[in-house]
């Protein structure tokens, strides 16, 4: 048995605003959207994120997640420069002892997104 992909599903009551954040600020493409389901699929390079309005079977008052979404990139400094003045920053770009250069931001729902690049290739 082999796992082949992970596509997180982020719940939001602000579907259009979330699509706008990911497409307008982060450069994702909205590949598919279903108004009846309250669902959308967003893509950028090898990353896919699904968005959904919570249904009646899911207790939901506001977006919560106890971790973060870590996205590797091959141009972390360039990405930082393009985002830092447009988003809510969790921590600024820096080099870390685990050999990663990274930064973190919040999306429009408060989900934390981290972006990192191995220092050897930075």
PDB file of C-alpha atoms in Angstrom:
ATOM      1  CA  UNK A   1       0.000   0.000   0.000  1.00  0.00           C
ATOM      2  CA  UNK A   2       1.202   3.481  -0.873  1.00  0.00           C
ATOM      3  CA  UNK A   3      -0.129   6.932   0.034  1.00  0.00           C
ATOM      4  CA  UNK A   4       0.000   9.125  -3.059  1.00  0.00           C
ATOM      5  CA  UNK A   5      -1.031  12.629  -1.968  1.00  0.00           C
ATOM      6  CA  UNK A   6      -2.342  14.804   0.837  1.00  0.00           C
ATOM      7  CA  UNK A   7      -4.891  17.507   0.024  1.00  0.00           C
ATOM      8  CA  UNK A   8      -6.008  19.416   3.116  1.00  0.00           C
ATOM      9  CA  UNK A   9      -9.626  20.529   3.354  1.00  0.00           C
ATOM     10  CA  UNK A  10      -9.930  23.905   5.068  1.00  0.00           C
ATOM     11  CA  UNK A  11     -13.323  24.820   6.488  1.00  0.00           C
ATOM     12  CA  UNK A  12     -14.452  28.408   6.118  1.00  0.00           C
ATOM     13  CA  UNK A  13     -17.654  30.397   6.284  1.00  0.00           C
ATOM     14  CA  UNK A  14     -15.997  32.948   3.971  1.00  0.00           C
ATOM     15  CA  UNK A  15     -15.535  30.826   0.851  1.00  0.00           C
ATOM     16  CA  UNK A  16     -15.190  33.643  -1.685  1.00  0.00           C
ATOM     17  CA  UNK A  17     -12.856  35.660   0.543  1.00  0.00           C
ATOM     18  CA  UNK A  18     -10.690  32.590   1.043  1.00  0.00           C
ATOM     19  CA  UNK A  19     -10.574  31.871  -2.683  1.00  0.00           C
ATOM     20  CA  UNK A  20      -9.608  35.526  -3.228  1.00  0.00           C
ATOM     21  CA  UNK A  21      -6.803  35.298  -0.632  1.00  0.00           C
ATOM     22  CA  UNK A  22      -5.256  32.162  -2.097  1.00  0.00           C
ATOM     23  CA  UNK A  23      -5.636  33.215  -5.730  1.00  0.00           C
ATOM     24  CA  UNK A  24      -4.983  36.944  -5.415  1.00  0.00           C
ATOM     25  CA  UNK A  25      -2.214  36.955  -2.816  1.00  0.00           C
ATOM     26  CA  UNK A  26      -0.582  33.515  -3.040  1.00  0.00           C
ATOM     27  CA  UNK A  27      -1.051  32.897  -6.777  1.00  0.00           C
ATOM     28  CA  UNK A  28      -3.185  29.749  -6.600  1.00  0.00           C
ATOM     29  CA  UNK A  29      -5.664  28.899  -9.351  1.00  0.00           C
ATOM     30  CA  UNK A  30      -9.246  28.004  -8.534  1.00  0.00           C
ATOM     31  CA  UNK A  31      -9.472  24.819 -10.583  1.00  0.00           C
ATOM     32  CA  UNK A  32     -12.957  23.800  -9.556  1.00  0.00           C
ATOM     33  CA  UNK A  33     -15.832  25.270  -7.582  1.00  0.00           C
ATOM     34  CA  UNK A  34     -19.254  23.925  -6.676  1.00  0.00           C
ATOM     35  CA  UNK A  35     -21.676  26.488  -5.231  1.00  0.00           C
ATOM     36  CA  UNK A  36     -24.227  23.841  -4.250  1.00  0.00           C
ATOM     37  CA  UNK A  37     -21.652  22.018  -2.109  1.00  0.00           C
ATOM     38  CA  UNK A  38     -19.924  25.203  -0.899  1.00  0.00           C
ATOM     39  CA  UNK A  39     -16.612  23.722  -2.052  1.00  0.00           C
ATOM     40  CA  UNK A  40     -13.581  24.720  -4.123  1.00  0.00           C
ATOM     41  CA  UNK A  41     -10.276  23.177  -5.173  1.00  0.00           C
ATOM     42  CA  UNK A  42      -7.201  25.399  -5.471  1.00  0.00           C
ATOM     43  CA  UNK A  43      -3.863  24.504  -7.088  1.00  0.00           C
ATOM     44  CA  UNK A  44      -0.397  25.988  -7.306  1.00  0.00           C
ATOM     45  CA  UNK A  45       2.396  23.861  -8.747  1.00  0.00           C
ATOM     46  CA  UNK A  46       2.406  20.616  -6.697  1.00  0.00           C
ATOM     47  CA  UNK A  47       0.155  21.953  -3.905  1.00  0.00           C
ATOM     48  CA  UNK A  48      -3.606  21.420  -3.769  1.00  0.00           C
ATOM     49  CA  UNK A  49      -5.872  22.829  -1.073  1.00  0.00           C
ATOM     50  CA  UNK A  50      -9.596  22.242  -0.897  1.00  0.00           C
ATOM     51  CA  UNK A  51     -11.963  24.707   0.751  1.00  0.00           C
ATOM     52  CA  UNK A  52     -15.426  23.958   2.087  1.00  0.00           C
ATOM     53  CA  UNK A  53     -18.221  25.562   3.981  1.00  0.00           C
ATOM     54  CA  UNK A  54     -18.917  23.254   6.934  1.00  0.00           C
ATOM     55  CA  UNK A  55     -22.064  21.188   6.582  1.00  0.00           C
ATOM     56  CA  UNK A  56     -24.674  20.493   9.237  1.00  0.00           C
ATOM     57  CA  UNK A  57     -22.815  17.358  10.404  1.00  0.00           C
ATOM     58  CA  UNK A  58     -19.664  19.274  11.368  1.00  0.00           C
ATOM     59  CA  UNK A  59     -19.622  21.375  14.540  1.00  0.00           C
ATOM     60  CA  UNK A  60     -18.119  24.669  13.413  1.00  0.00           C
ATOM     61  CA  UNK A  61     -18.144  28.170  14.809  1.00  0.00           C
ATOM     62  CA  UNK A  62     -14.848  29.485  13.492  1.00  0.00           C
ATOM     63  CA  UNK A  63     -11.758  28.145  11.698  1.00  0.00           C
ATOM     64  CA  UNK A  64      -9.387  26.340  14.061  1.00  0.00           C
ATOM     65  CA  UNK A  65      -6.327  24.210  13.506  1.00  0.00           C
ATOM     66  CA  UNK A  66      -3.721  23.388  16.121  1.00  0.00           C
ATOM     67  CA  UNK A  67      -0.863  23.108  13.648  1.00  0.00           C
ATOM     68  CA  UNK A  68       0.270  24.812  10.486  1.00  0.00           C
ATOM     69  CA  UNK A  69       0.507  24.093   6.788  1.00  0.00           C
ATOM     70  CA  UNK A  70       4.164  23.955   5.746  1.00  0.00           C
ATOM     71  CA  UNK A  71       4.842  24.610   2.088  1.00  0.00           C
ATOM     72  CA  UNK A  72       8.323  24.145   0.657  1.00  0.00           C
ATOM     73  CA  UNK A  73       9.467  26.530  -2.038  1.00  0.00           C
ATOM     74  CA  UNK A  74      12.572  27.044  -4.156  1.00  0.00           C
ATOM     75  CA  UNK A  75      12.467  30.859  -3.773  1.00  0.00           C
ATOM     76  CA  UNK A  76      11.622  31.675  -0.161  1.00  0.00           C
ATOM     77  CA  UNK A  77      13.260  35.125  -0.169  1.00  0.00           C
ATOM     78  CA  UNK A  78      11.404  36.179  -3.304  1.00  0.00           C
ATOM     79  CA  UNK A  79       8.131  34.896  -1.872  1.00  0.00           C
ATOM     80  CA  UNK A  80       8.751  36.733   1.417  1.00  0.00           C
ATOM     81  CA  UNK A  81       9.384  39.995  -0.420  1.00  0.00           C
ATOM     82  CA  UNK A  82       6.165  39.629  -2.394  1.00  0.00           C
ATOM     83  CA  UNK A  83       3.989  38.783   0.644  1.00  0.00           C
ATOM     84  CA  UNK A  84       5.334  40.568   3.731  1.00  0.00           C
ATOM     85  CA  UNK A  85       3.384  43.804   3.241  1.00  0.00           C
ATOM     86  CA  UNK A  86       0.133  42.134   2.112  1.00  0.00           C
ATOM     87  CA  UNK A  87      -0.499  39.621   4.897  1.00  0.00           C
ATOM     88  CA  UNK A  88      -0.556  39.173   8.644  1.00  0.00           C
ATOM     89  CA  UNK A  89       2.943  37.911   9.518  1.00  0.00           C
ATOM     90  CA  UNK A  90       3.424  35.280  12.229  1.00  0.00           C
ATOM     91  CA  UNK A  91       7.220  35.483  12.047  1.00  0.00           C
ATOM     92  CA  UNK A  92       9.573  37.117   9.572  1.00  0.00           C
ATOM     93  CA  UNK A  93      11.987  35.270   7.339  1.00  0.00           C
ATOM     94  CA  UNK A  94      14.981  33.817   9.152  1.00  0.00           C
ATOM     95  CA  UNK A  95      17.483  30.955   9.099  1.00  0.00           C
ATOM     96  CA  UNK A  96      16.825  28.161  11.566  1.00  0.00           C
ATOM     97  CA  UNK A  97      19.067  25.525  13.103  1.00  0.00           C
ATOM     98  CA  UNK A  98      17.192  22.774  11.266  1.00  0.00           C
ATOM     99  CA  UNK A  99      18.772  24.090   8.033  1.00  0.00           C
ATOM    100  CA  UNK A 100      15.656  25.829   6.781  1.00  0.00           C
ATOM    101  CA  UNK A 101      15.095  29.444   5.815  1.00  0.00           C
ATOM    102  CA  UNK A 102      11.449  30.164   6.450  1.00  0.00           C
ATOM    103  CA  UNK A 103       8.661  32.520   7.461  1.00  0.00           C
ATOM    104  CA  UNK A 104       5.027  32.175   8.465  1.00  0.00           C
ATOM    105  CA  UNK A 105       1.829  34.102   7.776  1.00  0.00           C
ATOM    106  CA  UNK A 106      -1.881  33.817   8.560  1.00  0.00           C
ATOM    107  CA  UNK A 107      -4.438  33.366   5.819  1.00  0.00           C
ATOM    108  CA  UNK A 108      -7.712  35.297   5.953  1.00  0.00           C
ATOM    109  CA  UNK A 109      -9.246  32.656   8.254  1.00  0.00           C
ATOM    110  CA  UNK A 110      -6.377  32.594  10.743  1.00  0.00           C
ATOM    111  CA  UNK A 111      -4.807  29.357   9.479  1.00  0.00           C
ATOM    112  CA  UNK A 112      -1.011  29.512   9.767  1.00  0.00           C
ATOM    113  CA  UNK A 113       0.957  28.948   6.564  1.00  0.00           C
ATOM    114  CA  UNK A 114       4.708  28.402   6.789  1.00  0.00           C
ATOM    115  CA  UNK A 115       6.987  28.661   3.763  1.00  0.00           C
ATOM    116  CA  UNK A 116      10.484  27.205   3.806  1.00  0.00           C
ATOM    117  CA  UNK A 117      13.530  26.405   1.732  1.00  0.00           C
ATOM    118  CA  UNK A 118      16.561  24.331   2.646  1.00  0.00           C
ATOM    119  CA  UNK A 119      19.463  26.636   3.384  1.00  0.00           C
ATOM    120  CA  UNK A 120      21.832  24.707   1.088  1.00  0.00           C
ATOM    121  CA  UNK A 121      19.711  25.723  -1.906  1.00  0.00           C
ATOM    122  CA  UNK A 122      18.737  29.207  -0.708  1.00  0.00           C
TER     123      UNK A 122
END
